XYZ file of C-alpha atoms in Angstrom:
617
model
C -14.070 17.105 0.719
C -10.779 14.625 0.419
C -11.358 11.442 0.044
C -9.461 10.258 3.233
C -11.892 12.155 5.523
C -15.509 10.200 3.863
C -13.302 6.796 3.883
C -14.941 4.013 5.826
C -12.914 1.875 7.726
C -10.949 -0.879 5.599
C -11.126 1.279 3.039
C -7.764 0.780 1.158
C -6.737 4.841 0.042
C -3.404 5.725 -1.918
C -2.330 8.373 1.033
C 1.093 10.361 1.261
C 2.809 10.119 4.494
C 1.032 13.192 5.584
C -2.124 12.082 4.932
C -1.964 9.293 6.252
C -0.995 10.958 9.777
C -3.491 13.392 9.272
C -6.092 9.836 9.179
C -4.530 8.470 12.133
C -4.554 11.631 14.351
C -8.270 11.951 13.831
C -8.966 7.904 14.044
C -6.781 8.385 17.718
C -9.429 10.402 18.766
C -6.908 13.402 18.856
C -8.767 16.855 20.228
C -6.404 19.641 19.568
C -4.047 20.262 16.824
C -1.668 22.806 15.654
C 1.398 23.859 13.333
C 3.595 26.148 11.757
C 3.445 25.384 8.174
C 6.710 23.933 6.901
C 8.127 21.699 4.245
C 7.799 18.527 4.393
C 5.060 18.533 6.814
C 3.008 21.054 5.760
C 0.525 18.888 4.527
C -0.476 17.096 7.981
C -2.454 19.849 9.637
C -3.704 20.878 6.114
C -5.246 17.527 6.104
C -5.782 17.490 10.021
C -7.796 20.310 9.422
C -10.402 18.681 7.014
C -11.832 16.408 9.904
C -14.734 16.635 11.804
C -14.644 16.321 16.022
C -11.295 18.249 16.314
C -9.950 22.038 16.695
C -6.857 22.135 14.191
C -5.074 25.702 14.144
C -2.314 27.260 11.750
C -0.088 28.863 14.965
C 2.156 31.882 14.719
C 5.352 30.097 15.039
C 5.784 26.314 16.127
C 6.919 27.009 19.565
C 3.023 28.232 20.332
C 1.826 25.019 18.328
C 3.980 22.912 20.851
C 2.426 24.786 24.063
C -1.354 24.754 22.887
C -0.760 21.016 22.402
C 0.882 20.633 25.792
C -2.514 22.377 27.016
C -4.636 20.751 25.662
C -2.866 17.748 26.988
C -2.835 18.770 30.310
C -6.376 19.255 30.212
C -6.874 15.379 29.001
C -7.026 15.667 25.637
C -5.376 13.518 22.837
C -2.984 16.546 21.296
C -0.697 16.610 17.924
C 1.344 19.224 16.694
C 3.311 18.874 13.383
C 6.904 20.818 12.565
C 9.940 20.439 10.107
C 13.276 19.947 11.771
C 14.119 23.649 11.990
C 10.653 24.442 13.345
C 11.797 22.212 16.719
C 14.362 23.921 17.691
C 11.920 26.783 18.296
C 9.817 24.279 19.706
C 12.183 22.858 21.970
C 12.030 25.170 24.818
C 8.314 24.417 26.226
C 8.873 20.896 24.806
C 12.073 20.071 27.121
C 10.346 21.192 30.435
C 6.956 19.079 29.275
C 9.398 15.780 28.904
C 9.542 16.576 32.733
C 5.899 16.741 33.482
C 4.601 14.352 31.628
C 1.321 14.028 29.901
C -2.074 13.436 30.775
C -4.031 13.217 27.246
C -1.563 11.800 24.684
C 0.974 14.444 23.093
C 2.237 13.215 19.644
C 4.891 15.099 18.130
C 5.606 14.919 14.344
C 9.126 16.324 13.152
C 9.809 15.699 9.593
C 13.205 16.071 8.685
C 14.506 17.181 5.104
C 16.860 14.559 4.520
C 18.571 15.820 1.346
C 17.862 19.471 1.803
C 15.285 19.850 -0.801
C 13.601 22.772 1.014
C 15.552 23.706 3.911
C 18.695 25.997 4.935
C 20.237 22.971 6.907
C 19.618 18.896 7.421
C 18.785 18.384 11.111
C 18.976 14.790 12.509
C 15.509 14.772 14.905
C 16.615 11.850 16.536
C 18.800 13.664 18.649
C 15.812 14.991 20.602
C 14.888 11.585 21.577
C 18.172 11.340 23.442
C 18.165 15.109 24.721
C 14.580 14.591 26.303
C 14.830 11.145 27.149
C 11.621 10.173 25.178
C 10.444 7.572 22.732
C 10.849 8.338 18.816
C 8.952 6.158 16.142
C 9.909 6.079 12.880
C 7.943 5.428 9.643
C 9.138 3.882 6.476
C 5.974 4.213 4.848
C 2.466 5.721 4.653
C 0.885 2.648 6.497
C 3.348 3.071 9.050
C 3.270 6.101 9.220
C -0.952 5.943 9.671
C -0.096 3.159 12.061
C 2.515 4.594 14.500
C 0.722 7.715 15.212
C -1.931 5.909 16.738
C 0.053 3.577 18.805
C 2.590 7.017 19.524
C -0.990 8.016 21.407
C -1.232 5.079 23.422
C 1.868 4.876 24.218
C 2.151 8.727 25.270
C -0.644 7.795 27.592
C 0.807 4.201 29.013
C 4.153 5.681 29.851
C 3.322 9.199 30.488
C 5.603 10.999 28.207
C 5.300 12.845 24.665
C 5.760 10.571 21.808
C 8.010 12.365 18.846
C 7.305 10.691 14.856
C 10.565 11.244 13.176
C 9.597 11.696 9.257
C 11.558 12.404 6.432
C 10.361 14.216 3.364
C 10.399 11.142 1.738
C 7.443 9.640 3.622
C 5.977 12.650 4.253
C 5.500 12.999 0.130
C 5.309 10.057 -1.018
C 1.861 8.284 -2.009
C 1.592 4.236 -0.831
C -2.119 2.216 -0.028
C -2.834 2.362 3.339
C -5.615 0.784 4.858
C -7.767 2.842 7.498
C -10.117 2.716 10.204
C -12.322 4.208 12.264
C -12.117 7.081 14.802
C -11.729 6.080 18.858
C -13.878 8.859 20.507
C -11.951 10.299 23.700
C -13.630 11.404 26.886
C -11.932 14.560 27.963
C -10.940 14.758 32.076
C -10.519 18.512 32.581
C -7.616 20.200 33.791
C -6.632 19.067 37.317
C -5.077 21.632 39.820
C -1.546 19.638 40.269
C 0.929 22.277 41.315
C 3.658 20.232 41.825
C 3.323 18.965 38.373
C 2.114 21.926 36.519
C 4.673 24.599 37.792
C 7.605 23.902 36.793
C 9.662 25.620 39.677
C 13.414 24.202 40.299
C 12.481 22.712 43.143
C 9.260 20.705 41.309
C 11.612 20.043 38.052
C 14.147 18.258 40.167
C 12.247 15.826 41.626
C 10.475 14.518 38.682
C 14.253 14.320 37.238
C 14.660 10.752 38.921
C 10.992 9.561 37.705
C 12.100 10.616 34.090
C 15.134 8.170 34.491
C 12.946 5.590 35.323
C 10.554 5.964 32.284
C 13.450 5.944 30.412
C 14.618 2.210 31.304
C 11.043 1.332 30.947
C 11.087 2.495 27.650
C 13.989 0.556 26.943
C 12.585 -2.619 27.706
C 9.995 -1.801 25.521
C 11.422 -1.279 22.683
C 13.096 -4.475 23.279
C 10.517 -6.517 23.150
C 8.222 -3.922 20.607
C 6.367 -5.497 17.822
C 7.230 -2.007 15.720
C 10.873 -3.664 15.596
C 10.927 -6.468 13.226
C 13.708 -9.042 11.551
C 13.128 -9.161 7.472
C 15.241 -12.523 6.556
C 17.685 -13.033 4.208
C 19.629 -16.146 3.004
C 22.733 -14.135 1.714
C 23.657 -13.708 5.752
C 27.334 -12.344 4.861
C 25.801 -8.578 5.792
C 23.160 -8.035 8.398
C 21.856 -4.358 7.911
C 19.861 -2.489 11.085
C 17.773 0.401 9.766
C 15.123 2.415 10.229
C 12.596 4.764 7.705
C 12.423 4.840 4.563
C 16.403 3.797 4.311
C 14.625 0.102 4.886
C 13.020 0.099 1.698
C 16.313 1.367 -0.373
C 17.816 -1.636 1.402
C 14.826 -4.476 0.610
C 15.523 -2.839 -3.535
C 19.418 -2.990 -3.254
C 19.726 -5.840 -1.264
C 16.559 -8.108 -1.064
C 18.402 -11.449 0.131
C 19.971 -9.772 2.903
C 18.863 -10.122 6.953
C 18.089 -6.472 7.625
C 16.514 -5.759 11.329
C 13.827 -3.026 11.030
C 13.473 -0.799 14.018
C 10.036 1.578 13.954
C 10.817 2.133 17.867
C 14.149 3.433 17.537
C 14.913 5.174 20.829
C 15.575 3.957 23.418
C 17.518 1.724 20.878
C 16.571 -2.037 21.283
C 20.404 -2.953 21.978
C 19.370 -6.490 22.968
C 17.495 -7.402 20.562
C 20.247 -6.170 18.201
C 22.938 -7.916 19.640
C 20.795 -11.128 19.211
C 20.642 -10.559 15.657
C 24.178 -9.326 14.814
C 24.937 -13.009 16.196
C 22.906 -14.647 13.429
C 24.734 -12.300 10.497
C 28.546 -12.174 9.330
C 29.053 -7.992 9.532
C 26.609 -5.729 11.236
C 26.166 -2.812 8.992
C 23.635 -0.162 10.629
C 22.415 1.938 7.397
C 20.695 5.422 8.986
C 19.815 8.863 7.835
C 22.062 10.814 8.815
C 23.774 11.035 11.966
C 25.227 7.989 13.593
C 23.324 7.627 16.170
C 22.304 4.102 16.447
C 26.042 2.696 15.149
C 28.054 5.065 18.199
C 25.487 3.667 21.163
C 25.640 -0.007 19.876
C 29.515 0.715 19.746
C 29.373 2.164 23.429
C 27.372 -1.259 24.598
C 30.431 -3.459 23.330
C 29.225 -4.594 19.981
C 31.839 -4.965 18.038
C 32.474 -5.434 14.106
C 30.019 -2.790 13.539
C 29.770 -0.683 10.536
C 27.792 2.283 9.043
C 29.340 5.502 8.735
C 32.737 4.624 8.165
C 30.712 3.058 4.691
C 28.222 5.085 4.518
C 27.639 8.809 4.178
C 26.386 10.906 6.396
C 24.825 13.484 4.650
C 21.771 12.980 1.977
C 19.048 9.848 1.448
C 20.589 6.178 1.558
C 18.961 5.429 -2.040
C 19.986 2.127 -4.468
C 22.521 4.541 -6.220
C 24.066 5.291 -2.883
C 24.408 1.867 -0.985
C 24.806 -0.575 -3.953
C 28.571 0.759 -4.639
C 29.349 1.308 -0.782
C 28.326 -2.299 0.162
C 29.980 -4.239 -3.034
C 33.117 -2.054 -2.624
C 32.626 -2.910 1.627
C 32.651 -6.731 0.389
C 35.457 -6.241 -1.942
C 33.463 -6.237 -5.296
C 32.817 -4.992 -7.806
C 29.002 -3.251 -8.196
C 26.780 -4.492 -10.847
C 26.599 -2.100 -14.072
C 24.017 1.161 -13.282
C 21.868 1.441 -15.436
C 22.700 4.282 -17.551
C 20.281 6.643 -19.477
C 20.909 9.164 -22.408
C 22.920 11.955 -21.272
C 20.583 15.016 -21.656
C 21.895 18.589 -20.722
C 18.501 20.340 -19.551
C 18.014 23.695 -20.008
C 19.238 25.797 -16.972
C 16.201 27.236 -15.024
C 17.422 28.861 -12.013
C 14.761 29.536 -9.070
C 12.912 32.648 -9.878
C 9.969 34.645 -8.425
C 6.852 34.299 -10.289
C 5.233 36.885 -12.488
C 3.965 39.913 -10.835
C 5.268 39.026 -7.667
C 5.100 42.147 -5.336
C 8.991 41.378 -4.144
C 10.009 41.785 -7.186
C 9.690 45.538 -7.288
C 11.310 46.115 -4.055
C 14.323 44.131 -5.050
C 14.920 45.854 -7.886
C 15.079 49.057 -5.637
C 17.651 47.564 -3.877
C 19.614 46.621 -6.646
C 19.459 50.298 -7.416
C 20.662 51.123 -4.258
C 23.075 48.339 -4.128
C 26.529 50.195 -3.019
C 24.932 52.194 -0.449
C 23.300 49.076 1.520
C 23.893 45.863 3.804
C 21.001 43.915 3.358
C 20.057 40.922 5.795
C 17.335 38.591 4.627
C 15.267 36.063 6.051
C 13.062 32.650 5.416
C 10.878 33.358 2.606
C 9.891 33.639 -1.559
C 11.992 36.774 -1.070
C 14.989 34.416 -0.162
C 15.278 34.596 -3.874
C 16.429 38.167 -3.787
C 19.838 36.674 -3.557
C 19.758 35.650 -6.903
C 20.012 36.831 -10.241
C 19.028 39.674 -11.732
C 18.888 41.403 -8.116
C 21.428 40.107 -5.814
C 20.221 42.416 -2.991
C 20.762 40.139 -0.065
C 23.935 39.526 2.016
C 22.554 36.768 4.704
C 19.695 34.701 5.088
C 19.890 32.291 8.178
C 17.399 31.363 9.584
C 13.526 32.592 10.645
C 12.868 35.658 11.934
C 17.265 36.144 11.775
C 16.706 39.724 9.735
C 16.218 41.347 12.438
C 18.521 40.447 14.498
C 21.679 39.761 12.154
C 21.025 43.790 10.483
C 21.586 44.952 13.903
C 24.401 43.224 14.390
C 25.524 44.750 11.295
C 24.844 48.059 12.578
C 26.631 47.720 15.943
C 29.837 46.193 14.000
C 30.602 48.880 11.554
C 33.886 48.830 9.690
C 35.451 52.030 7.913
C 34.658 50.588 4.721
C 30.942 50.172 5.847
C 30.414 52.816 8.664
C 28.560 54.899 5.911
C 26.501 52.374 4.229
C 22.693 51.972 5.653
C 21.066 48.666 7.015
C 18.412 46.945 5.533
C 16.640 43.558 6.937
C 14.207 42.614 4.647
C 11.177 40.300 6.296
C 8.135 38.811 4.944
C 4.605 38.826 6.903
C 4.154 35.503 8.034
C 7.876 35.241 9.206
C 8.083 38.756 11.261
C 4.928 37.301 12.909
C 6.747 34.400 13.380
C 9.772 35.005 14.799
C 10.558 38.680 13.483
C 8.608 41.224 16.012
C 11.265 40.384 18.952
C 14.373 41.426 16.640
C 12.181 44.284 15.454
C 11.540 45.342 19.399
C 15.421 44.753 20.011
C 16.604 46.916 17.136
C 13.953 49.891 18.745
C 15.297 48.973 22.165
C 18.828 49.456 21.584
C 18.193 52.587 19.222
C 20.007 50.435 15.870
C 20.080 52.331 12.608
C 18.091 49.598 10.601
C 15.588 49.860 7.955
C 13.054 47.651 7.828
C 11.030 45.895 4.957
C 8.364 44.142 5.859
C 7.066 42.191 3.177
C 3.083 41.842 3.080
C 1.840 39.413 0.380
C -0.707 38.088 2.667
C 0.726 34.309 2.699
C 3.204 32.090 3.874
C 4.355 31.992 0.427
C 6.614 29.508 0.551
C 4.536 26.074 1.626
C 1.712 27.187 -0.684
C 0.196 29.860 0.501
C -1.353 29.036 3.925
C -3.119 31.571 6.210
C -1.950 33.849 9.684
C -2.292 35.643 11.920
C -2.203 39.060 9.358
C -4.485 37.349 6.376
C -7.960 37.893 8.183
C -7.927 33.936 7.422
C -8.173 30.794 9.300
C -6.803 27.275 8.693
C -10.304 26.094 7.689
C -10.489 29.547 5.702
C -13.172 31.014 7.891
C -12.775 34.789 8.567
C -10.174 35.678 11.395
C -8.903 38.838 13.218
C -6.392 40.496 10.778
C -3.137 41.927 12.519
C -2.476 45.824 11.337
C 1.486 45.598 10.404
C 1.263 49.510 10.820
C -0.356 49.527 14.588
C 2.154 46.581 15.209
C 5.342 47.935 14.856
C 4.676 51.638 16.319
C 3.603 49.596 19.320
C 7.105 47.908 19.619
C 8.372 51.704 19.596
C 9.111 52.530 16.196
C 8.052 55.793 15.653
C 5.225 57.202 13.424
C 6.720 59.069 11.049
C 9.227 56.550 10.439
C 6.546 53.465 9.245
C 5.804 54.124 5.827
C 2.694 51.786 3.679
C 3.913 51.575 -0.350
C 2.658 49.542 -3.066
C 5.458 47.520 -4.568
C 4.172 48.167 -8.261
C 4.677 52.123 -8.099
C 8.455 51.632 -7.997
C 9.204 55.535 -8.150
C 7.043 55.734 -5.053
C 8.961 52.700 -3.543
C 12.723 53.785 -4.543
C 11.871 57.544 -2.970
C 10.627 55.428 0.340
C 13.553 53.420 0.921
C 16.178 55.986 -0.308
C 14.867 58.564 2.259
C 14.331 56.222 5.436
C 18.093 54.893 4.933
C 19.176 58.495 5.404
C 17.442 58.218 9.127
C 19.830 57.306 11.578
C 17.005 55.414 13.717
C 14.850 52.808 12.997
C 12.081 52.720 10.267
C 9.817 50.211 8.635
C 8.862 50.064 5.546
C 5.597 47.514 5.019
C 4.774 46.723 1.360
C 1.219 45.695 0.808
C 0.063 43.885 -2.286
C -0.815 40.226 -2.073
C 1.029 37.150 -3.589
C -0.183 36.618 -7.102
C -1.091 33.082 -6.480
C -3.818 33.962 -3.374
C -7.225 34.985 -3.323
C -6.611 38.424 -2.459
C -4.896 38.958 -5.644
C -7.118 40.803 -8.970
C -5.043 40.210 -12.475
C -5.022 43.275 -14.147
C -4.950 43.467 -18.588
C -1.202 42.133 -19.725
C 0.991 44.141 -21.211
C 3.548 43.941 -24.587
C 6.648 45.429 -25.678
C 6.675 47.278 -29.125
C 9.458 46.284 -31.051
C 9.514 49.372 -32.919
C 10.178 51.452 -29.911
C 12.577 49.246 -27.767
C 15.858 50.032 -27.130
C 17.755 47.482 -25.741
C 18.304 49.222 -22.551
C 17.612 46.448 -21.135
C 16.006 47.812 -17.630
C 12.278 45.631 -17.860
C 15.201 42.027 -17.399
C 15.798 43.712 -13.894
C 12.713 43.873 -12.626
C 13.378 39.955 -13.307
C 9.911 39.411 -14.148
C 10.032 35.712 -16.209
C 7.510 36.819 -18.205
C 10.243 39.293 -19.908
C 12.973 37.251 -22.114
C 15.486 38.611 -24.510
C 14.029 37.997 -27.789
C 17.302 39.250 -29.895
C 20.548 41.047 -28.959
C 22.682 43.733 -30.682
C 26.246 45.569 -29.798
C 26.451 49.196 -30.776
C 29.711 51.158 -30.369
C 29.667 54.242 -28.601
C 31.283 57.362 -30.098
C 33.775 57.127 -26.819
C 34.601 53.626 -28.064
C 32.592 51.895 -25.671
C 30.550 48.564 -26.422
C 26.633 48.600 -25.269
C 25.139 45.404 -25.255
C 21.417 45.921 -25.446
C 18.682 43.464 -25.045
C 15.665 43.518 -26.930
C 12.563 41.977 -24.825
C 9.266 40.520 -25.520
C 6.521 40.050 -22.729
C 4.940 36.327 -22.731
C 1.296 38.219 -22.057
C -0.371 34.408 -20.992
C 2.098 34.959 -18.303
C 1.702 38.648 -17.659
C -1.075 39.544 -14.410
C -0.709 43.395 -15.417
C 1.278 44.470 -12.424
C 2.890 47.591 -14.113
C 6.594 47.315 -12.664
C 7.968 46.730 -15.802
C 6.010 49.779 -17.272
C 7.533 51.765 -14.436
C 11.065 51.059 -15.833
C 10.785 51.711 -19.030
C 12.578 54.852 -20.704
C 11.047 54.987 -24.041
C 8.001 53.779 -22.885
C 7.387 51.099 -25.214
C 6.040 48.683 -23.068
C 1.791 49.020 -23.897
C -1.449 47.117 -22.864
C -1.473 44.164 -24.946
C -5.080 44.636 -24.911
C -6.735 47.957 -26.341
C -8.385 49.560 -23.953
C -11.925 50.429 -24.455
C -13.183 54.186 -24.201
C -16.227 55.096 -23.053
């Protein structure tokens, strides 16, 4: 059990940012919870989930997470769900049309954006819904804050009728500080109440709460005037006045701790007031924010003038020491203190790689076989890593569930250079229940020649290996109804002869599968089925070795691009035709080997053995 759940209140814990929100959602008295894991904020419902007195669910994509929290808040309970940037945008449909309606438990919405791109295909300023939906967004800098806000985001969901989004970056959604804790606030619930006019969501309903939405919207405003959550941290070196907001505040207090800087935890509506009344008491307003700028263009629309950010600033990437030291001394004309410099150390290059025994493997290296005779569209995954090397058997990867779609698009758009090459979209499990079965139904529907892999390690590899809908696992691990991939896609159409079951390992068996359903000129699926190494499903088998004796530098076992196999010498031998071989000699690391066979399967001379004699009987 984590620590944070048996904490009494004032108990001071060191908490990331996610577990700190996790703390507050249950001490809010929060009923219902859900969540599509993604990085940064996986972690919140992982730790949601721990509690006692709520229901916390891992859903199949985050636009059901946002509509079983509307529910639930409908029915007048407390409700959170938890998303990364990206996972908003899916969100965003149900969430737009709730702005409208209103709440009647408190609906808290955490978006936590990668600022940086550590972990994501784009960097997504989640402000901007505050604006689009005309509601109020809180920002944390910290882990207290961050425990702090999402308990007052749940009062004030309640007192002004209106979700409540936490804008988060990964920074304070990873990032450990003390936090101080409480107790939880139990919550009657009222029931759902028949409300027709509210609850159906009819043109004719939906434009006449428009007007009442406006007029939240200016109450917000005064609120965040006069909000406690936006605070003045005084400086005597008044030549620069910074407004900020996150974790940009505490890069600012480190680069600049005698300067004025107004902190704003209630940033939209923005607190133009309260702004203006501090940009009097300052030389040069200079609004510092991650990354779009949003706060700098609407205090530039209300008539401030001599204001500053991104023509300073950039707008792309964290606002660290290293950034804003040189941007504000070369702002004021000087020159920046020395950096402190460090010994210049070349590391040694170690590009992202699958790990060992890692059931994608095997079907990339198919592909890379069958490279010149396929377009191959990827998706959101481990198996993103199919673009790289040794494979590089993936054209596209945009964004979840996108496979589908983009390979029929390849289809439909043939060229005379590619009219004769097959389509591939290549899908893990998690992400065709996700987002994938709808491209899958509208490749069947509109008869595309596409082949497609489905990907079943039983995961969502990628954030660490939480459960869905097709593990036969729950969030809290308990035992769940487990979706059959096979049943699945015949029932969007595709027809039975043309789904196909294979084990990734028994690469002949693999390379004969896809090979023959590219020659179909209708749809197929293909639906690999050996778990990720690093689950609970998966069994290690006895490691294997190469015998040095018997290798011949052909060099086949480096493409299956296992990292247990390295190059342990190299040789160039001269044809009789005059041509140069370069073979590679390998060696198998067998603490990292699980036994999968794949290698084994590639190997000519066969001298790749069990490292480990095996007993007869």
């Amino acid at each position: 059990m984590s620590a944070a759940v048996q904490a009494k209140a004032a108990s001071r814990l060191l908490l990331s940012g996610n577990e700190a929100i996790a703390r507050g959602v249950w001490e809010a008295g929060c009923k219902v919870a859900a969540a599509y894991p993604g990085t940064p904020s996986t972690e919140i419902l992982e730790n949601v989930a721990l509690y006692p007195d709520l229901y916390a669910e891992w859903s199949v994509n985050e636009k059901v997470s946002m509509e079983v929290a509307i529910g639930a808040s409908m029915s007048g309970a407390r409700a959170f769900c938890a998303m990364k940037h990206v996972g908003m945008n899916v969100a965003s449909d149900a969430f737009m049309t709730q702005t409208l309606a209103g709440v009647v438990g408190g609906l808290v919405v955490a978006v936590a954006d990668d600022v940086g791109l550590s972990s994501s295909q784009n960097e997504q300023d989640s402000r901007f819904w505050g604006r689009f939906a005309h509601v109020p967004v809180l920002e944390p800098a910290d882990s207290q804050e961050a425990y702090d806000m999402v308990k007052l985001a749940f009062d004030l969901s309640e007192e002004f009728n209106t979700p409540v989004i936490m804008r988060l970056t990964t920074r304070v959604c990873h990032v450990k500080a003390m936090v101080t804790v409480g107790e939880r606030d139990p919550r009657a619930i009222s029931g759902f109440k028949l409300d027709a006019k509210r609850w159906v969501m009819t043109p004719a309903n939906a434009k006449g709460m428009l007007p009442k939405q406006m007029e939240r919207e200016g109450k917000l405003r005064a609120a965040a005037e006069i909000s406690p959550l936006n605070v003045i941290d005084d400086g005597s070196d008044r030549r620069i006045g910074f407004v900020t907001s996150g974790p940009a505040f505490m890069h600012l207090k480190e680069s600049f701790p005698e300067a004025p800087v107004l902190k704003l935890g209630f940033t939209y509506p923005v607190p133009v007031e309260k702004i203006r009344a501090f940009q009097a008491s300052v030389g040069t307003l200079v609004v510092a924010e991650e990354t779009e700028p949003l706060i700098e263009n609407e205090l530039k629309a209300a008539g401030l003038t001599n204001v500053h950010g991104k023509d300073i600033l950039p707008r792309l990437g964290e606002l660290t020491p290293n950034i804003l030291i040189p941007a504000i001394f070369g702002f004021r004309g000087e020159t920046p203190p020395p950096a402190t410099t460090y010994p210049k150390i070349d590391p040694f290059p170690r590009p992202p790689t699958m790990c060992p025994a890692c059931p994608h493997m095997g079907v990339y290296y198919t592909l890379s076989r069958l490279r010149k005779r396929v377009q191959i569209s990827g998706d959101i995954g481990c198996y993103t890593l199919g673009a790289g090397h040794p494979w590089n058997a993936l054209d596209s990867t945009i964004s979840m569930g996108a496979s589908m779609g983009i390979a029929l698009g390849m289809d439909k758009a043939r060229s005379e250079e590619t009219k004769d090459k097959a389509v591939v979209a290549v899908i893990g499990d998690s992400t065709f229940l996700h987002m994938g079965m709808q491209g899958l139904l509208d490749i069947v529907y509109n008869k595309g020649n596409v082949t497609a892999l489905i990907l079943d390690n039983r995961t969502t590899g990628m954030t660490g290996g939480q459960n869905h809908a097709g593990t036969g696992k729950a969030l809290d691990g308990g035992e769940a109804p487990r979706v059959d991939f096979v049943k699945l896609v015949e029932a969007l159409g595709v027809k039975p002869e043309r789904v196909r079951k294979v084990n990734p390992y028994q690469l002949p068996v693999l390379f004969k599968a896809i090979r023959e359903e590219i020659e179909q000129h209708e749809p197929s699926v293909i639906i690999t089925d050996q778990p990720c190494v690093l689950s609970e499903f998966y069994e290690k088998f006895k490691p294997y070795k190469v015998v040095d004796q018997d290798c011949t530098g052909c060099g086949n076992c480096i493409n299956v691009g296992c990292p247990a196999i390295t190059v342990s010498r190299s040789e160039s031998k001269t044809r009789p035709d005059g041509k140069v071989n370069e073979l590679k000699f390998t060696t198998i690391d067998t603490a990292m080997c699980t036994g999968c066979h794949m290698c084994v399967e590639s190997c000519g001379p066969k001298a790749i053995v069990p490292a480990v004699p095996v007993l007869v009987q």
